[in-house]
PDB file of C-alpha atoms in Angstrom:
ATOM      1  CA  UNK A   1     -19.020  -3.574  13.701  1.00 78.00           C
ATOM      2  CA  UNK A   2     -15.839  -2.030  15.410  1.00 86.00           C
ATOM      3  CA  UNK A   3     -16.509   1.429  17.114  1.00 91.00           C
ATOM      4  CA  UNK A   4     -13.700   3.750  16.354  1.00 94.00           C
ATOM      5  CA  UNK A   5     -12.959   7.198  18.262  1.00 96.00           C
ATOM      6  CA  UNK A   6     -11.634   9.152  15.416  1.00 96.00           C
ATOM      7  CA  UNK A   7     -12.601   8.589  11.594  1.00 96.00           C
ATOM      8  CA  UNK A   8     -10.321  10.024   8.807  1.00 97.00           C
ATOM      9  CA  UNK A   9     -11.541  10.124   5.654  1.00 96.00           C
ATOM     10  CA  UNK A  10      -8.767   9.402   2.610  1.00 94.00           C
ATOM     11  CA  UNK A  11     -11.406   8.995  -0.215  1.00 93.00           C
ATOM     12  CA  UNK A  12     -10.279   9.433  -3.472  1.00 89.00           C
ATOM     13  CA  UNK A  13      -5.998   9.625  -2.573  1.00 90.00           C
ATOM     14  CA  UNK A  14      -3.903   7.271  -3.526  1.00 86.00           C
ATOM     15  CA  UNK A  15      -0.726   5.401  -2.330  1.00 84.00           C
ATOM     16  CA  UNK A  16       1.038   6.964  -0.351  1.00 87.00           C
ATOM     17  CA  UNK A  17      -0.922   9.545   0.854  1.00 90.00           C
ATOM     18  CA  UNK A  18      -3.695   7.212   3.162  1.00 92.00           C
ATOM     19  CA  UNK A  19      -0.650   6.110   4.871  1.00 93.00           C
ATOM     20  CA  UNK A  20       1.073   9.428   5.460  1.00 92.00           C
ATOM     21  CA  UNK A  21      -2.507  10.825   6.611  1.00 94.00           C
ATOM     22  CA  UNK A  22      -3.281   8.412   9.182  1.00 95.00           C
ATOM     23  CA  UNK A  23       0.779   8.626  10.326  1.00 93.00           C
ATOM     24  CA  UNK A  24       0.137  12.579  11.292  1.00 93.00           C
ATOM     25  CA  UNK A  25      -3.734  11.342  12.313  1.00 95.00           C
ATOM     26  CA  UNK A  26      -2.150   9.128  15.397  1.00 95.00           C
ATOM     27  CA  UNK A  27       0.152  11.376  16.546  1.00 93.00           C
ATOM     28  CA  UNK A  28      -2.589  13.191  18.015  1.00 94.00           C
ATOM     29  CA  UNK A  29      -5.032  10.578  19.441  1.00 95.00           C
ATOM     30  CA  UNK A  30      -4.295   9.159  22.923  1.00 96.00           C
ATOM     31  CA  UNK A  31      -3.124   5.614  23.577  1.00 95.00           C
ATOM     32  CA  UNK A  32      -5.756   2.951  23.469  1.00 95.00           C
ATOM     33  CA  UNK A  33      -8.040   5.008  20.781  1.00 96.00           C
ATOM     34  CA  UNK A  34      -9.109   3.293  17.355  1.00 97.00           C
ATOM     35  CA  UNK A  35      -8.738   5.398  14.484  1.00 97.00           C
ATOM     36  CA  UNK A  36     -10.896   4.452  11.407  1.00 97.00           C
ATOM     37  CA  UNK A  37      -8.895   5.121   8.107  1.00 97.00           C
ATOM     38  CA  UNK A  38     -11.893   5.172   5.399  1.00 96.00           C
ATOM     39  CA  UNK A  39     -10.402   4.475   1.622  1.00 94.00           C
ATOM     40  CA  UNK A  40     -11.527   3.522  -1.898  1.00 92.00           C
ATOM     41  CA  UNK A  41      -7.485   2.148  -2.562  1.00 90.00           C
ATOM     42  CA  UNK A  42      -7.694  -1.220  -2.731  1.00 88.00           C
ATOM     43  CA  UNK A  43      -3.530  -1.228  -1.642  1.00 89.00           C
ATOM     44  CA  UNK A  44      -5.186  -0.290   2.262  1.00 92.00           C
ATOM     45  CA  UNK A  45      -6.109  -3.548   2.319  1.00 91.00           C
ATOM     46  CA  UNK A  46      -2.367  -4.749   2.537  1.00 89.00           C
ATOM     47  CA  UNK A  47      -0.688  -1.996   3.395  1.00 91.00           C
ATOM     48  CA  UNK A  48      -2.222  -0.818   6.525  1.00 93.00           C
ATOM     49  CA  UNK A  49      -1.236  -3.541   8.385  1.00 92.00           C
ATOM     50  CA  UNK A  50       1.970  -3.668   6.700  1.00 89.00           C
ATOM     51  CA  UNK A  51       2.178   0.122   8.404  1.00 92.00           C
ATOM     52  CA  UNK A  52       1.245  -1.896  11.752  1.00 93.00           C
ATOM     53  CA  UNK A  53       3.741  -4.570  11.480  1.00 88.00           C
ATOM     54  CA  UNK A  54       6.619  -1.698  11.166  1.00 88.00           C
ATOM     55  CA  UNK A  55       5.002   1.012  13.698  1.00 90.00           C
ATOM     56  CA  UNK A  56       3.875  -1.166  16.279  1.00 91.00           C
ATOM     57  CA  UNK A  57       0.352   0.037  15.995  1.00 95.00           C
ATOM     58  CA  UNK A  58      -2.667  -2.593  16.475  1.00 95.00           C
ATOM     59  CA  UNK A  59      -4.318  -3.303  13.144  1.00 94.00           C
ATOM     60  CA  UNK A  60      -7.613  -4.186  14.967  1.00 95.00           C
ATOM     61  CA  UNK A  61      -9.642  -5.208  11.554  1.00 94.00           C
ATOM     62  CA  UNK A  62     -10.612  -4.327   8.333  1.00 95.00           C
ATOM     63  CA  UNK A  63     -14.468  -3.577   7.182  1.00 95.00           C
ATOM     64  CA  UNK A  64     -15.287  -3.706   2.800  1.00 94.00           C
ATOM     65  CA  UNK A  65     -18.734  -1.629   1.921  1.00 94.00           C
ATOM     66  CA  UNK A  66     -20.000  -2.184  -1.521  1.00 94.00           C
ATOM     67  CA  UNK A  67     -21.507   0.881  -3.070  1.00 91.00           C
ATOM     68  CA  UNK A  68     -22.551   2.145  -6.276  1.00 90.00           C
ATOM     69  CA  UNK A  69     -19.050   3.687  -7.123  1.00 86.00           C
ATOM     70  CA  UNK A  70     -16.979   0.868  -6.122  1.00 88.00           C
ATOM     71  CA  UNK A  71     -15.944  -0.572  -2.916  1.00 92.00           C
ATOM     72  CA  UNK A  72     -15.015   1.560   0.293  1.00 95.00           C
ATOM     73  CA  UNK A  73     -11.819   0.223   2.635  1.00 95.00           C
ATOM     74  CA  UNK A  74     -12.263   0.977   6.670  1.00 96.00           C
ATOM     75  CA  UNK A  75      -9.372  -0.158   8.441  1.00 96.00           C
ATOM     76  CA  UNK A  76      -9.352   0.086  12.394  1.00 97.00           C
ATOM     77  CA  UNK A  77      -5.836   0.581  13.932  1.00 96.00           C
ATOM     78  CA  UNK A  78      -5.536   1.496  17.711  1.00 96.00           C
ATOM     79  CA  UNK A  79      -2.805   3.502  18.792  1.00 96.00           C
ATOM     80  CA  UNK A  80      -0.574   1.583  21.281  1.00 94.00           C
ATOM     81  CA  UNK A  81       2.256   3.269  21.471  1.00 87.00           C
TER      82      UNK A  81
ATOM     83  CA  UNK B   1      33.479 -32.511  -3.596  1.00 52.00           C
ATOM     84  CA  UNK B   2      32.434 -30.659  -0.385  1.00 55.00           C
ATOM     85  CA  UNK B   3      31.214 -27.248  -1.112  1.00 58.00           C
ATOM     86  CA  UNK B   4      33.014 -24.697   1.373  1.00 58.00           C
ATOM     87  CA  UNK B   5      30.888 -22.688   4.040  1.00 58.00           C
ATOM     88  CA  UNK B   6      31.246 -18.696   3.157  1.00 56.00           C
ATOM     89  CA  UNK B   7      30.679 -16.820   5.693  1.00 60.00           C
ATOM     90  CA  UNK B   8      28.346 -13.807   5.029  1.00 57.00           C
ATOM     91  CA  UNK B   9      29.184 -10.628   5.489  1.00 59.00           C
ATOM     92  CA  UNK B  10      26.103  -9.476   7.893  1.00 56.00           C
ATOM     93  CA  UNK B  11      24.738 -12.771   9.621  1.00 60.00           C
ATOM     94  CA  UNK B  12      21.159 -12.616  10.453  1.00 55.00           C
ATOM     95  CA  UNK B  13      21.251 -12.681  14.231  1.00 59.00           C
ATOM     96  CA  UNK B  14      23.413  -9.091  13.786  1.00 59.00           C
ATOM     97  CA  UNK B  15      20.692  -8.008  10.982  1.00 51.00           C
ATOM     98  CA  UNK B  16      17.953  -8.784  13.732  1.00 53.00           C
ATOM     99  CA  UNK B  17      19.807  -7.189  16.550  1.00 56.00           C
ATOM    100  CA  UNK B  18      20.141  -3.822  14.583  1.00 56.00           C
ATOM    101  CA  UNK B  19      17.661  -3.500  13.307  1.00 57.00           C
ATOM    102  CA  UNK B  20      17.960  -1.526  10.405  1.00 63.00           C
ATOM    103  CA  UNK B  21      15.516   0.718   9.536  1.00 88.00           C
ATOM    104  CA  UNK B  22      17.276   2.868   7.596  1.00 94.00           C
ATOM    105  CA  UNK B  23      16.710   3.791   3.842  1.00 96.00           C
ATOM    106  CA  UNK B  24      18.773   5.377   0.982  1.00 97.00           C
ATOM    107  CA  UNK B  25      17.560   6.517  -2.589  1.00 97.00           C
ATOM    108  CA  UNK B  26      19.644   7.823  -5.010  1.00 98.00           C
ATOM    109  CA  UNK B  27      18.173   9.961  -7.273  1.00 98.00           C
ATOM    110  CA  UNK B  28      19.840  10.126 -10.733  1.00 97.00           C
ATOM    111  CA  UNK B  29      17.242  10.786 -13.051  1.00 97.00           C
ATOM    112  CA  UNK B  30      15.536  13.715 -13.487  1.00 95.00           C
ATOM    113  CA  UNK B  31      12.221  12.501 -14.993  1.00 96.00           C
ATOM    114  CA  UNK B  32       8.928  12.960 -13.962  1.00 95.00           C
ATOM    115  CA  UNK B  33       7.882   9.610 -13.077  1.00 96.00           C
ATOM    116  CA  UNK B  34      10.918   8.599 -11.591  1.00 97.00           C
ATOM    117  CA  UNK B  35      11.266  11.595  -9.696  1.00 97.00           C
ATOM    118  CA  UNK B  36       7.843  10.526  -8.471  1.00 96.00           C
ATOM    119  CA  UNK B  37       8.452   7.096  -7.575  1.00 97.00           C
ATOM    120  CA  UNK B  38      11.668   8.479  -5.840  1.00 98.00           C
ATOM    121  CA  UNK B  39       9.462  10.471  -3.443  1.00 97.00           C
ATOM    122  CA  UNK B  40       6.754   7.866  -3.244  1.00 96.00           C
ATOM    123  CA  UNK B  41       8.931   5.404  -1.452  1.00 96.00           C
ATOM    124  CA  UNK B  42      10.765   7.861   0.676  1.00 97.00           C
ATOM    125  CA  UNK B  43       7.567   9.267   1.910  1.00 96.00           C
ATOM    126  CA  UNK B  44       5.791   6.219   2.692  1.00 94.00           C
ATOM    127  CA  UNK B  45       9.295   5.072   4.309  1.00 95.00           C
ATOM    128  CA  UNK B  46       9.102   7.869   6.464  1.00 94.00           C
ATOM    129  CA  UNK B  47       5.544   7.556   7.483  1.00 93.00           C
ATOM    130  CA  UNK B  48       6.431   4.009   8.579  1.00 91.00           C
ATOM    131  CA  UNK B  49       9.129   5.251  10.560  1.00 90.00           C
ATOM    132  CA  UNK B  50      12.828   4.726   8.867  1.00 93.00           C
ATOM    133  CA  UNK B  51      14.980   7.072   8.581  1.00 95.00           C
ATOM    134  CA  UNK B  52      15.107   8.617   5.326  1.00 96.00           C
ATOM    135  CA  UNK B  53      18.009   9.682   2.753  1.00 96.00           C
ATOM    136  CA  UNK B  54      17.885  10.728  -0.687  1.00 97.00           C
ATOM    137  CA  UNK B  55      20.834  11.579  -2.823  1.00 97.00           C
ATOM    138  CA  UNK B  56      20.601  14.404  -5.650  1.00 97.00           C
ATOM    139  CA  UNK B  57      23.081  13.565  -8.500  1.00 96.00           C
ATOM    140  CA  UNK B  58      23.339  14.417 -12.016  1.00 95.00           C
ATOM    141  CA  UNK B  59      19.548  14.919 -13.618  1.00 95.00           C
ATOM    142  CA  UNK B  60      17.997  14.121 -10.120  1.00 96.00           C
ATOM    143  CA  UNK B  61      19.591  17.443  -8.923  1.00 95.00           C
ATOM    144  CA  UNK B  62      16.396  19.124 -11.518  1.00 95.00           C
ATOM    145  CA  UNK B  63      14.134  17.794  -9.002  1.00 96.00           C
ATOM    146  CA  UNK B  64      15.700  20.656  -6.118  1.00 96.00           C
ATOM    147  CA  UNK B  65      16.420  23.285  -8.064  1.00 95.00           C
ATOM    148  CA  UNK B  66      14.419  26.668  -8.004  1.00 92.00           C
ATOM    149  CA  UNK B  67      12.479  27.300 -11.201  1.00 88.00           C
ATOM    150  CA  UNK B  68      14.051  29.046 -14.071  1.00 81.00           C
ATOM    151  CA  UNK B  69      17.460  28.439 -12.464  1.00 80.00           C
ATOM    152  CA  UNK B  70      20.529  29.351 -14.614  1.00 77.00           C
ATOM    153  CA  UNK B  71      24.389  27.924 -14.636  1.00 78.00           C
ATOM    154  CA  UNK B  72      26.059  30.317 -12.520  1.00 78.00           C
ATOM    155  CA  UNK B  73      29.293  29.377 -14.525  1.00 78.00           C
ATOM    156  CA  UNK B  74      31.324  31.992 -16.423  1.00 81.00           C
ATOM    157  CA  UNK B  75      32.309  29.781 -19.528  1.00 84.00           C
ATOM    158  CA  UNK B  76      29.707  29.771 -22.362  1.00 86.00           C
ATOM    159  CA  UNK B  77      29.796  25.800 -22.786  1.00 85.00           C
ATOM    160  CA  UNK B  78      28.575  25.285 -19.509  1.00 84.00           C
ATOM    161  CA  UNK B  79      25.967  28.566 -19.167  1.00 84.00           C
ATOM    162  CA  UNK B  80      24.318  27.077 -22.930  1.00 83.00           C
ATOM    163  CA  UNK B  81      23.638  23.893 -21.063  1.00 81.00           C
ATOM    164  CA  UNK B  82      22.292  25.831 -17.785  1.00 81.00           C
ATOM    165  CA  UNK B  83      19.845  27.226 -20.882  1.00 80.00           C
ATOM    166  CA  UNK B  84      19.014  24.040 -21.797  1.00 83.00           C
ATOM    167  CA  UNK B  85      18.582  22.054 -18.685  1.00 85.00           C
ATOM    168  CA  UNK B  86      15.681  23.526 -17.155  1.00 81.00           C
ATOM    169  CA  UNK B  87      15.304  22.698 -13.243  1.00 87.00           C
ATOM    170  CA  UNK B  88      11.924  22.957 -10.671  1.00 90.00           C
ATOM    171  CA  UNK B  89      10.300  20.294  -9.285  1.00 91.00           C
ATOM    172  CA  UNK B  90       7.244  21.003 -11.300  1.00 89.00           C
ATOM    173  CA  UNK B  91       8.778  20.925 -14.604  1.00 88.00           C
ATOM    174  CA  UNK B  92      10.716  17.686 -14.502  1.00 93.00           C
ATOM    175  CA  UNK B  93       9.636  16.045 -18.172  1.00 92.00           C
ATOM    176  CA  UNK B  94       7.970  12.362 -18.450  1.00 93.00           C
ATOM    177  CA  UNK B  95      10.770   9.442 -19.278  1.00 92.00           C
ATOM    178  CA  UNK B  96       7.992   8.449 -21.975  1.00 93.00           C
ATOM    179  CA  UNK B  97       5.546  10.517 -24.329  1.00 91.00           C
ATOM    180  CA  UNK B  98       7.097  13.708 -23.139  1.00 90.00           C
ATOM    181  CA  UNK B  99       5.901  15.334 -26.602  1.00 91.00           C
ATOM    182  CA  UNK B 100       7.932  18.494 -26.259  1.00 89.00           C
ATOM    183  CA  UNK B 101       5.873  19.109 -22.867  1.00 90.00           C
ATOM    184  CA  UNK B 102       2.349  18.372 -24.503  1.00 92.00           C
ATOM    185  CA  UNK B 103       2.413  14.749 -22.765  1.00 92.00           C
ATOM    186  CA  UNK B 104       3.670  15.682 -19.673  1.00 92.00           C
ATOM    187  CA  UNK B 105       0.983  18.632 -19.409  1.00 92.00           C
ATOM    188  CA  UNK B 106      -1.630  15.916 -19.946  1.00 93.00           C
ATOM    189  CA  UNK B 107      -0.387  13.381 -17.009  1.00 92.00           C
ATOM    190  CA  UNK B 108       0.324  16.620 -15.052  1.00 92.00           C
ATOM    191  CA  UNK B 109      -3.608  17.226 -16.028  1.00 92.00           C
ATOM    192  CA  UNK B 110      -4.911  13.334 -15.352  1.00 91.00           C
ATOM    193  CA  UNK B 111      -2.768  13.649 -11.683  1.00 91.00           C
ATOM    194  CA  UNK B 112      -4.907  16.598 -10.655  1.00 89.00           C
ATOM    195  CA  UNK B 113      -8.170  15.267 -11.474  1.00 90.00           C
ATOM    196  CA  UNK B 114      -7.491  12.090  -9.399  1.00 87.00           C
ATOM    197  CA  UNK B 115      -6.151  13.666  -6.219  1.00 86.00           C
ATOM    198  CA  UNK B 116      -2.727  12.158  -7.312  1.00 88.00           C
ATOM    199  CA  UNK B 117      -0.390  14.310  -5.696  1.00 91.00           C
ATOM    200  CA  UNK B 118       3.071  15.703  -7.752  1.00 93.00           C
ATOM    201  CA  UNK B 119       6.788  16.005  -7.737  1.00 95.00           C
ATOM    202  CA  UNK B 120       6.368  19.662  -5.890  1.00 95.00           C
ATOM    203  CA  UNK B 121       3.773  17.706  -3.548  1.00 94.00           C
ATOM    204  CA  UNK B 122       5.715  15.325  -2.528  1.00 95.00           C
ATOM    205  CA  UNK B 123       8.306  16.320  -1.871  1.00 96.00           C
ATOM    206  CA  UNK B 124       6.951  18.834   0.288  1.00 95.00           C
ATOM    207  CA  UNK B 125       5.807  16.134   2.241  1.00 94.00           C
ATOM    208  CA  UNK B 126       8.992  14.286   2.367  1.00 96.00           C
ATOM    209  CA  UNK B 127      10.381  17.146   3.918  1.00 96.00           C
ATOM    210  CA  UNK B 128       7.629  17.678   6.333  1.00 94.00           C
ATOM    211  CA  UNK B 129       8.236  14.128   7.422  1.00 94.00           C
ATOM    212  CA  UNK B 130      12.251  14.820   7.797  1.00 94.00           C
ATOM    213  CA  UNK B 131      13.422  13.215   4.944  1.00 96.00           C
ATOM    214  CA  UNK B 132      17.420  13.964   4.304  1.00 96.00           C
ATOM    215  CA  UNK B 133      18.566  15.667   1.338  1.00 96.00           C
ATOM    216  CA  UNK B 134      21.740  15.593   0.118  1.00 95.00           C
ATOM    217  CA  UNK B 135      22.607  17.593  -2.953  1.00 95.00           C
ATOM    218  CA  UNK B 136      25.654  16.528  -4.613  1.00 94.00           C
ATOM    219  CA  UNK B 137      28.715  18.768  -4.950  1.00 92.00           C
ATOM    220  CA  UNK B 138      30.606  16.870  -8.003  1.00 90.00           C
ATOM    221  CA  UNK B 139      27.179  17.390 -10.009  1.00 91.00           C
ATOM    222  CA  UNK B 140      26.587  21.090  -8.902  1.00 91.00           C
ATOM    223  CA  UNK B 141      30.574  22.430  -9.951  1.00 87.00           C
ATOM    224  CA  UNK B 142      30.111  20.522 -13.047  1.00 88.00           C
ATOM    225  CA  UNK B 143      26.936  22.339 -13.623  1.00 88.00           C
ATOM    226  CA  UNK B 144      27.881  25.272 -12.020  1.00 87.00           C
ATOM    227  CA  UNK B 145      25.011  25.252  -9.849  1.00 90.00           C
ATOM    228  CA  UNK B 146      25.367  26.829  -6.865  1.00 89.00           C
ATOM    229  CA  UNK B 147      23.258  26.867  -3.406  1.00 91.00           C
ATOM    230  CA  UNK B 148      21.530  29.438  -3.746  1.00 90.00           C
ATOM    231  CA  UNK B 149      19.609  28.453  -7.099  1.00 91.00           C
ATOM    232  CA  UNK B 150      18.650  24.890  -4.919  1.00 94.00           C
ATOM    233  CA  UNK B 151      15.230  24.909  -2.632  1.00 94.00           C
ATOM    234  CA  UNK B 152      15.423  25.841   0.610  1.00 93.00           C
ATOM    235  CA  UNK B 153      15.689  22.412   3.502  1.00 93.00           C
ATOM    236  CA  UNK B 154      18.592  20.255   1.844  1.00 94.00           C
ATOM    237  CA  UNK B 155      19.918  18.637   4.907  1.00 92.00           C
ATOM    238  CA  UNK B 156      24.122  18.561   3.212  1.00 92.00           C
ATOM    239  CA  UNK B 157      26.307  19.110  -0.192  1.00 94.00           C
ATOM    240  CA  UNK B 158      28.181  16.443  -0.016  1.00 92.00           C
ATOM    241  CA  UNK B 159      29.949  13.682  -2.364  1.00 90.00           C
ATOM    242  CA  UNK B 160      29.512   9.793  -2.483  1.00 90.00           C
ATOM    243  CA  UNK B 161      31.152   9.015   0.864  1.00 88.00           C
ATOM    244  CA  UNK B 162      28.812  10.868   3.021  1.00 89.00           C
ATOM    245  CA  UNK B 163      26.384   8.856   0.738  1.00 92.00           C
ATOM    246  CA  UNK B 164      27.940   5.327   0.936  1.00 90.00           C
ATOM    247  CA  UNK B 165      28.355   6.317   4.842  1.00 89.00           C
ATOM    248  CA  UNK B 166      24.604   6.451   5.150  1.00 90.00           C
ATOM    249  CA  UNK B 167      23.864   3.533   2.886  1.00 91.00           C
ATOM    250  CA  UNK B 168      26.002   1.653   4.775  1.00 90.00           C
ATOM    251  CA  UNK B 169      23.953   1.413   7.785  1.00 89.00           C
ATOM    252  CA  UNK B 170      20.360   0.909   5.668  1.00 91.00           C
ATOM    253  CA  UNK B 171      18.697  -1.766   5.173  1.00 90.00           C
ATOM    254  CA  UNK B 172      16.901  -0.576   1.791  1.00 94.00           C
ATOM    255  CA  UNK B 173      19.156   0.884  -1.214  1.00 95.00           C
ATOM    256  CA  UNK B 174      17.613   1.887  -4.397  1.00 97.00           C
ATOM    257  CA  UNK B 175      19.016   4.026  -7.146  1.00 97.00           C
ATOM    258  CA  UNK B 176      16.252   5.411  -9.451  1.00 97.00           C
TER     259      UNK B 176
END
């Protein structure tokens, strides 16, 4: 279980809006906070750390949650930079 | 029989060095879906952190024109077509089962009820992000379309050099 700061919810959006979110998320958190990115788009899986790669953010790991409506993405990035 | 070296144009240690993070879209078409992927890329481009530029031409200049937008030209030929090419960012036409706006009503329709966001959405955002428009200026005198009948935020009105400048230094060229 990774404890994140701030948790933004992107349930139900689609590529590319997770992405965009959790770009205007970051801005505001400090350095060295995780920011949990919770999403039922299967893409998160690969993109968010593709998003890392390019921004320089720490993809810090990824969490599936089976439910009754299908499965639930968390990704963990900490701001460092 | 010795094949000879060619030397590239860009070698890879200059590539790497300059990184290029820049990205140009031309925008011809001025269909729905296209229209959609258009802003799709150049969003999520932004929110990774390139530098953004999309080029308005032809059909694509629909996309950033204000609704219910007229030919400003004086000649009849040209003001008939202003009639019949309809601009807005909300009432850009599917590529494919358009049915005479029935189809396009009903993806408009299946978009909203999935959180899926639109042309007018999106490109909202892809402004918000700082996204470069250019409109271009060949396209608008042939159409007679003039500034004032375009959105509010496009960055120049320029032609294909200030375009090809741009594209140029990116690293990602598409033309949709």
């Amino acid at each position: 279980m990774i404890q994140a700061d701030v948790k933004l919810d992107t349930l139900g959006y689609f590529c590319p809006m997770p992405i965009i979110m959790t770009m205007k998320k970051i801005k505001g958190l400090t350095l060295g906070q995780v920011l949990e990115v919770v999403s039922d788009d299967e893409g998160i899986k690969k993109d968010m750390p593709a998003w890392c790669d390019t921004t320089g953010h720490q993809m810090v790991g990824l969490e599936e949650e089976k439910t009754k409506t299908g499965t639930i993405y968390k990704a963990f990035v900490k701001k460092t930079k | 029989m010795t094949i000879a070296q060619m030397d590239p144009a860009v070698t890879l240690a200059d590539l790497q060095a300059s990184k290029p993070d820049k990205v140009t879209i031309v925008l011809l078409s001025g269909d729905m879906d296209k229209a959609m992927a258009a802003f799709i890329i150049a969003t999520g481009a932004a929110a990774m952190g390139m530098q953004v530029t999309v080029f308005f031409t032809f059909w694509g200049l629909n996309a950033i024109r204000r609704k219910g937008a007229t030919s400003s030209a004086k000649d009849w030929l040209r003001q008939m077509f202003g009639l019949l090419n309809k601009g807005g960012a909300d009432s850009l036409p599917l590529s494919r089962f358009h049915f005479w706006g029935l189809g396009t009503k009903m993806m408009q329709k299946v978009m909203q009820q999935n959180r899926m966001p639109g042309v007018p959405e999106l490109m909202e955002t892809a402004l918000d992000l700082g996204v470069h428009f250019i409109a271009c200026t060949t396209t608008m005198g042939l159409m007679g379309i003039t500034k004032d009948t375009l959105i509010e935020g496009i960055d120049q009105f320029a032609g294909v050099t200030t375009y090809l400048a741009e594209a140029k230094q990116g690293s990602v060229n598409l033309f949709i």
